[in-house]
Coordinates of C-alpha atoms in Angstrom, one line a residue:
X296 CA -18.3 22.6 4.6
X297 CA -18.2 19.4 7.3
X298 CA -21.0 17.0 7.9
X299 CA -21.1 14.4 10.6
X300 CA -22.9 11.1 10.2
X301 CA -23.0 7.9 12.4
X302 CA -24.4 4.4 11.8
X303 CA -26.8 1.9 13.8
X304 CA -23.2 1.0 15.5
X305 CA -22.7 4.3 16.5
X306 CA -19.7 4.8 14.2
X307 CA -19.4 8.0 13.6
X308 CA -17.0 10.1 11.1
X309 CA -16.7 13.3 9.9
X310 CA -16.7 14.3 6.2
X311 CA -14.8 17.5 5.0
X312 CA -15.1 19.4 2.3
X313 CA -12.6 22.2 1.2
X314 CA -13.3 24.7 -1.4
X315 CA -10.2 27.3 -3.3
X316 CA -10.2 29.5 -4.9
X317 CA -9.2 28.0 -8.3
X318 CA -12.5 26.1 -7.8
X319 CA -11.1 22.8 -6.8
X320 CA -11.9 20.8 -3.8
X321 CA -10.5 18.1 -1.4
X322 CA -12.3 15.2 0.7
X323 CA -11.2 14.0 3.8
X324 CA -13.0 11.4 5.9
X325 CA -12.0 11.1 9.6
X326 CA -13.1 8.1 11.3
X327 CA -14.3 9.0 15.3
X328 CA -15.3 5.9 17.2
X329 CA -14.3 3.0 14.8
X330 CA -13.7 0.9 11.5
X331 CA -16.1 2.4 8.5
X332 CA -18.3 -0.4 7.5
X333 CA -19.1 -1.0 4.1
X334 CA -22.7 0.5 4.2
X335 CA -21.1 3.9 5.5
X336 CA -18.6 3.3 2.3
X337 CA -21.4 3.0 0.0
X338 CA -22.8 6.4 1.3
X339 CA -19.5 7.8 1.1
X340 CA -19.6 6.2 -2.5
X341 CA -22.5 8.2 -3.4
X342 CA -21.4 11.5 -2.5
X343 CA -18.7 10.7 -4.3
X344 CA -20.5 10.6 -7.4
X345 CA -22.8 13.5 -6.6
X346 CA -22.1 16.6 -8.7
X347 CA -21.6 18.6 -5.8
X348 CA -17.8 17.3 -5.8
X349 CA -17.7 17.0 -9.4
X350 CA -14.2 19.5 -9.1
X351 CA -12.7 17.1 -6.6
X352 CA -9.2 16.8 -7.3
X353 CA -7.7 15.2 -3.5
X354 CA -9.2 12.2 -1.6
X355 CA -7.8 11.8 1.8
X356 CA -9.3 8.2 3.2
X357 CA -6.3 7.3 5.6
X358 CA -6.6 5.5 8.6
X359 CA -10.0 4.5 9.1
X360 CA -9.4 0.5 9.3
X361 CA -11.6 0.3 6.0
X362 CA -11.1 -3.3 4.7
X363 CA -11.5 -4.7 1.1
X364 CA -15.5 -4.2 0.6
X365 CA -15.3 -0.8 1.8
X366 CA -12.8 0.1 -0.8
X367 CA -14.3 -1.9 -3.6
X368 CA -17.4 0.8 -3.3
X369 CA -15.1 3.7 -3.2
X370 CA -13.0 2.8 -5.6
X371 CA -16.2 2.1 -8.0
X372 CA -17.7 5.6 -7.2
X373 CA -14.2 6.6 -8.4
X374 CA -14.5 5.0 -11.9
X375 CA -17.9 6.1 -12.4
X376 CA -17.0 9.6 -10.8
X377 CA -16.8 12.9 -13.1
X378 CA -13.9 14.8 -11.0
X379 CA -10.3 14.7 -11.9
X380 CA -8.6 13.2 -9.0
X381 CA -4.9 14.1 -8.7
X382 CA -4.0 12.9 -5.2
X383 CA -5.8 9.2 -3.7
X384 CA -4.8 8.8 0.5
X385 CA -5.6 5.4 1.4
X386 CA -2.8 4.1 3.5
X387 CA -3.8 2.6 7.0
X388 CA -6.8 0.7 6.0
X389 CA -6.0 -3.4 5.8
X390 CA -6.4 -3.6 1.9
X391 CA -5.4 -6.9 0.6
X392 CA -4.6 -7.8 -2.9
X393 CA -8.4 -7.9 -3.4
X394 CA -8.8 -4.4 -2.5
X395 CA -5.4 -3.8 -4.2
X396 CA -7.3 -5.1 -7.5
X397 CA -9.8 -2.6 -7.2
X398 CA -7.7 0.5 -6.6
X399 CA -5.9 -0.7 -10.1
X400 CA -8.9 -0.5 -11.8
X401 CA -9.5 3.4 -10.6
X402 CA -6.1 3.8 -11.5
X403 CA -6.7 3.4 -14.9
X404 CA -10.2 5.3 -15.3
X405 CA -8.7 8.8 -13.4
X406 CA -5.1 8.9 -16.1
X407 CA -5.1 12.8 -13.8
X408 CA -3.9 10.2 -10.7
X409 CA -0.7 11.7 -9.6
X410 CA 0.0 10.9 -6.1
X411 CA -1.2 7.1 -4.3
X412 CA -0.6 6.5 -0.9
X413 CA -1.4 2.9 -0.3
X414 CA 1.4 2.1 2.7
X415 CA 0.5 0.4 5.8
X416 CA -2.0 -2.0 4.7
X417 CA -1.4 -5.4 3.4
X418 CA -1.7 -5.9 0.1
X419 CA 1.4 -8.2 -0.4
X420 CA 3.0 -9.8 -4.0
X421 CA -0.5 -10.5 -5.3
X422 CA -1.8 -6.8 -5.0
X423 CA 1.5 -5.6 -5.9
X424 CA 0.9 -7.7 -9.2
X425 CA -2.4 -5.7 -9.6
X426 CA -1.1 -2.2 -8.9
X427 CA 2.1 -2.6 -11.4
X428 CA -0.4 -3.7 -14.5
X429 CA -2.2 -0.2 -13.8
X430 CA 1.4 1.4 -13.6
X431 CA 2.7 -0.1 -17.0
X432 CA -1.2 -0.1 -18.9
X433 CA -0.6 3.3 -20.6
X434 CA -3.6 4.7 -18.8
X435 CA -1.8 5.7 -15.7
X436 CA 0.2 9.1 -15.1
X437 CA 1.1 8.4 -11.2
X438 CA 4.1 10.2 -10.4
X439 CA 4.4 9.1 -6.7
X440 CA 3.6 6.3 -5.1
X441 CA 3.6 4.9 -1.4
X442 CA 3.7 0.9 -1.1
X443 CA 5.6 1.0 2.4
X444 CA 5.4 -1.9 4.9
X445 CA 2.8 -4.2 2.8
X446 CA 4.2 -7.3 3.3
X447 CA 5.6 -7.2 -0.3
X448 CA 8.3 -9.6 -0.9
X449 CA 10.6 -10.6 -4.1
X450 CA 8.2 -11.7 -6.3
X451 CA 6.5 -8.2 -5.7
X452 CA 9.0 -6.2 -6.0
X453 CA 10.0 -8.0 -9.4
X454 CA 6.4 -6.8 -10.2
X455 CA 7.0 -3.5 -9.8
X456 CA 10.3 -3.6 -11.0
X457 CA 9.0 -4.7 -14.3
X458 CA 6.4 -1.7 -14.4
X459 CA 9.4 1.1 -13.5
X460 CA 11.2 0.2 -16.4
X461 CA 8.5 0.2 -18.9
X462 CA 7.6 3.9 -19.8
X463 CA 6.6 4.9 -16.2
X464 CA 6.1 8.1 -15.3
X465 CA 7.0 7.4 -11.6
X466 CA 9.4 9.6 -9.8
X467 CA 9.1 8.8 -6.6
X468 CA 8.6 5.2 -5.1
X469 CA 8.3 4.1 -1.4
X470 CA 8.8 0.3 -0.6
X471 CA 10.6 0.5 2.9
X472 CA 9.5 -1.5 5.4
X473 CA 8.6 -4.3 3.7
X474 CA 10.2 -8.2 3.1
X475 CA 12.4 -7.7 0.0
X476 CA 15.3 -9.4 0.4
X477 CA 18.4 -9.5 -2.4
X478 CA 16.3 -11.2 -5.4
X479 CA 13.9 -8.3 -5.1
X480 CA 16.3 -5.4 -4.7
X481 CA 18.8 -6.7 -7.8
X482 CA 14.9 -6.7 -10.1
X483 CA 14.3 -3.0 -8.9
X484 CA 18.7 -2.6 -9.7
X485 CA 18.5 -3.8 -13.1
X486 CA 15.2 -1.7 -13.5
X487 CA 16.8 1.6 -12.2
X488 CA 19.5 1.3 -14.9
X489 CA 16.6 0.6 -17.8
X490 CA 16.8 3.5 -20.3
X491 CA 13.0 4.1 -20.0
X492 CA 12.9 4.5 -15.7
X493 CA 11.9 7.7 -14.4
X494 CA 12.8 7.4 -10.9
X495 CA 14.8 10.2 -9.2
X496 CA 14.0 8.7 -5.7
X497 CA 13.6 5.4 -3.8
X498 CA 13.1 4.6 -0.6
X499 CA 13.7 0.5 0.3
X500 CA 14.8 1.1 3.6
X501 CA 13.9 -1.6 6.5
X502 CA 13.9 -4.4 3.9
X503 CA 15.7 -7.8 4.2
X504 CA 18.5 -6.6 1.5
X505 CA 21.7 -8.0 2.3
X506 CA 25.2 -7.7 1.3
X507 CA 24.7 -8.9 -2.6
X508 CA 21.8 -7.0 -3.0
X509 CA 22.8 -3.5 -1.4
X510 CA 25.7 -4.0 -3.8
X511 CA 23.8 -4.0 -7.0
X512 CA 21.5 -1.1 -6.1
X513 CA 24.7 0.5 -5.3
X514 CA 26.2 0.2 -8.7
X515 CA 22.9 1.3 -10.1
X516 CA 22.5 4.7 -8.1
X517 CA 26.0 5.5 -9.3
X518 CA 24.8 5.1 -13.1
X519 CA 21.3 6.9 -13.2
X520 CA 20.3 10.2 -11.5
X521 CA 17.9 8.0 -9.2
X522 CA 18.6 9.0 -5.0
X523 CA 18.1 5.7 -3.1
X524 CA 17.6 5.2 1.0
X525 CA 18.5 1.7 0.9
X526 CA 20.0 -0.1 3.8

């Protein structure tokens, strides 16, 4: 089923619903004329908690230039939701650590999460920080996740780092196109080689990794069964 609403601003959006067989459903929002302000969120919010998507397992929100209060309603309607989501799309939408926070917190409450895409916004070290508690809490089952070109540095990537290498379940992780530099890729190095890391793929690619750093990822590739994209 698709319905088609618009605002006072004349934004206007479509919202999709597909139906299986197996009884499971996806959501995908595509924005028409502009940004989705936070009162569309909040309706989107509501049907979110509606019953009539209470089998929603995929939530495609990408590229509609949401912002931080936008995803603070949508990632509430996903904590107080009754669907088992599996798959959360939300890159392309200027989240900052603040909305980075609040995409933690639904981490936690859906432990079904298997699949984030959070690249292309700008979430930074801070919201890095925020999603690599949720990774390492116990409550979180992600398997893939997407932080590409976020502005995340070497303190972030220590952050993450940190969570990979404490009973993760992550196998695949995207940080390319982002500011690590040699500090950041000898913490996610040391982190591949832990005992308890998952990874089987990395992607750091169009980084700020020098000669040092490419070295030590180097060294840990050859140790682990982890494929890295690196330079």
């Amino acid at each position: 089923t698709q319905s088609t609403w618009g605002n006072n601003r004349q934004n206007v959006f479509e919202l999709v619903f597909d139906d299986d067989e197996g009884g499971e459903c996806s959501l995908t929002l595509r924005d028409l004329t502009g940004e989705i302000s936070a009162e569309i969120a909040l309706r989107i919010a509501t049907t979110l908690q509606s019953d009539q998507i209470s089998s929603l397992t995929e939530l495609n929100l990408a590229n509609n230039r949401m912002g931080d209060d936008s995803v603070r309603h949508i990632s509430t309607a996903i904590q107080n939701s009754h669907f088992s989501l599996t798959k959360l799309s939300l890159h392309c939408n200027r989240i900052s650590a603040d909305g980075a926070r609040d995409i933690a917190a639904a981490m936690q409450r859906h432990r079904t999460l298997t699949k984030l895409y959070l690249g292309n916004n700008l979430i930074n070290n801070e919201g890095a920080r925020y999603i690599a508690l949720a990774i390492q809490s116990g409550e979180c089952a992600l398997k893939e996740l997407y932080l590409n070109d976020n502005r995340i540095g070497d303190e972030g990537a220590g952050h993450v780092a940190t969570a990979i290498q404490r009973l993760c379940s992550l196998t695949l992780l995207y940080l390319n196109g982002n500011l690590i530099g040699d500090e950041g890729a000898c913490h996610i190095a040391n982190a591949v080689q832990s005992g308890e890391c998952s990874l089987t793929t990395l992607y750091l690619g169009y980084n700020h990794i020098g000669d040092i750093g490419a070295r030590q990822m180097g060294f840990a590739i050859q140790s682990t069964n982890c494929n890295a994209e690196y330079m």
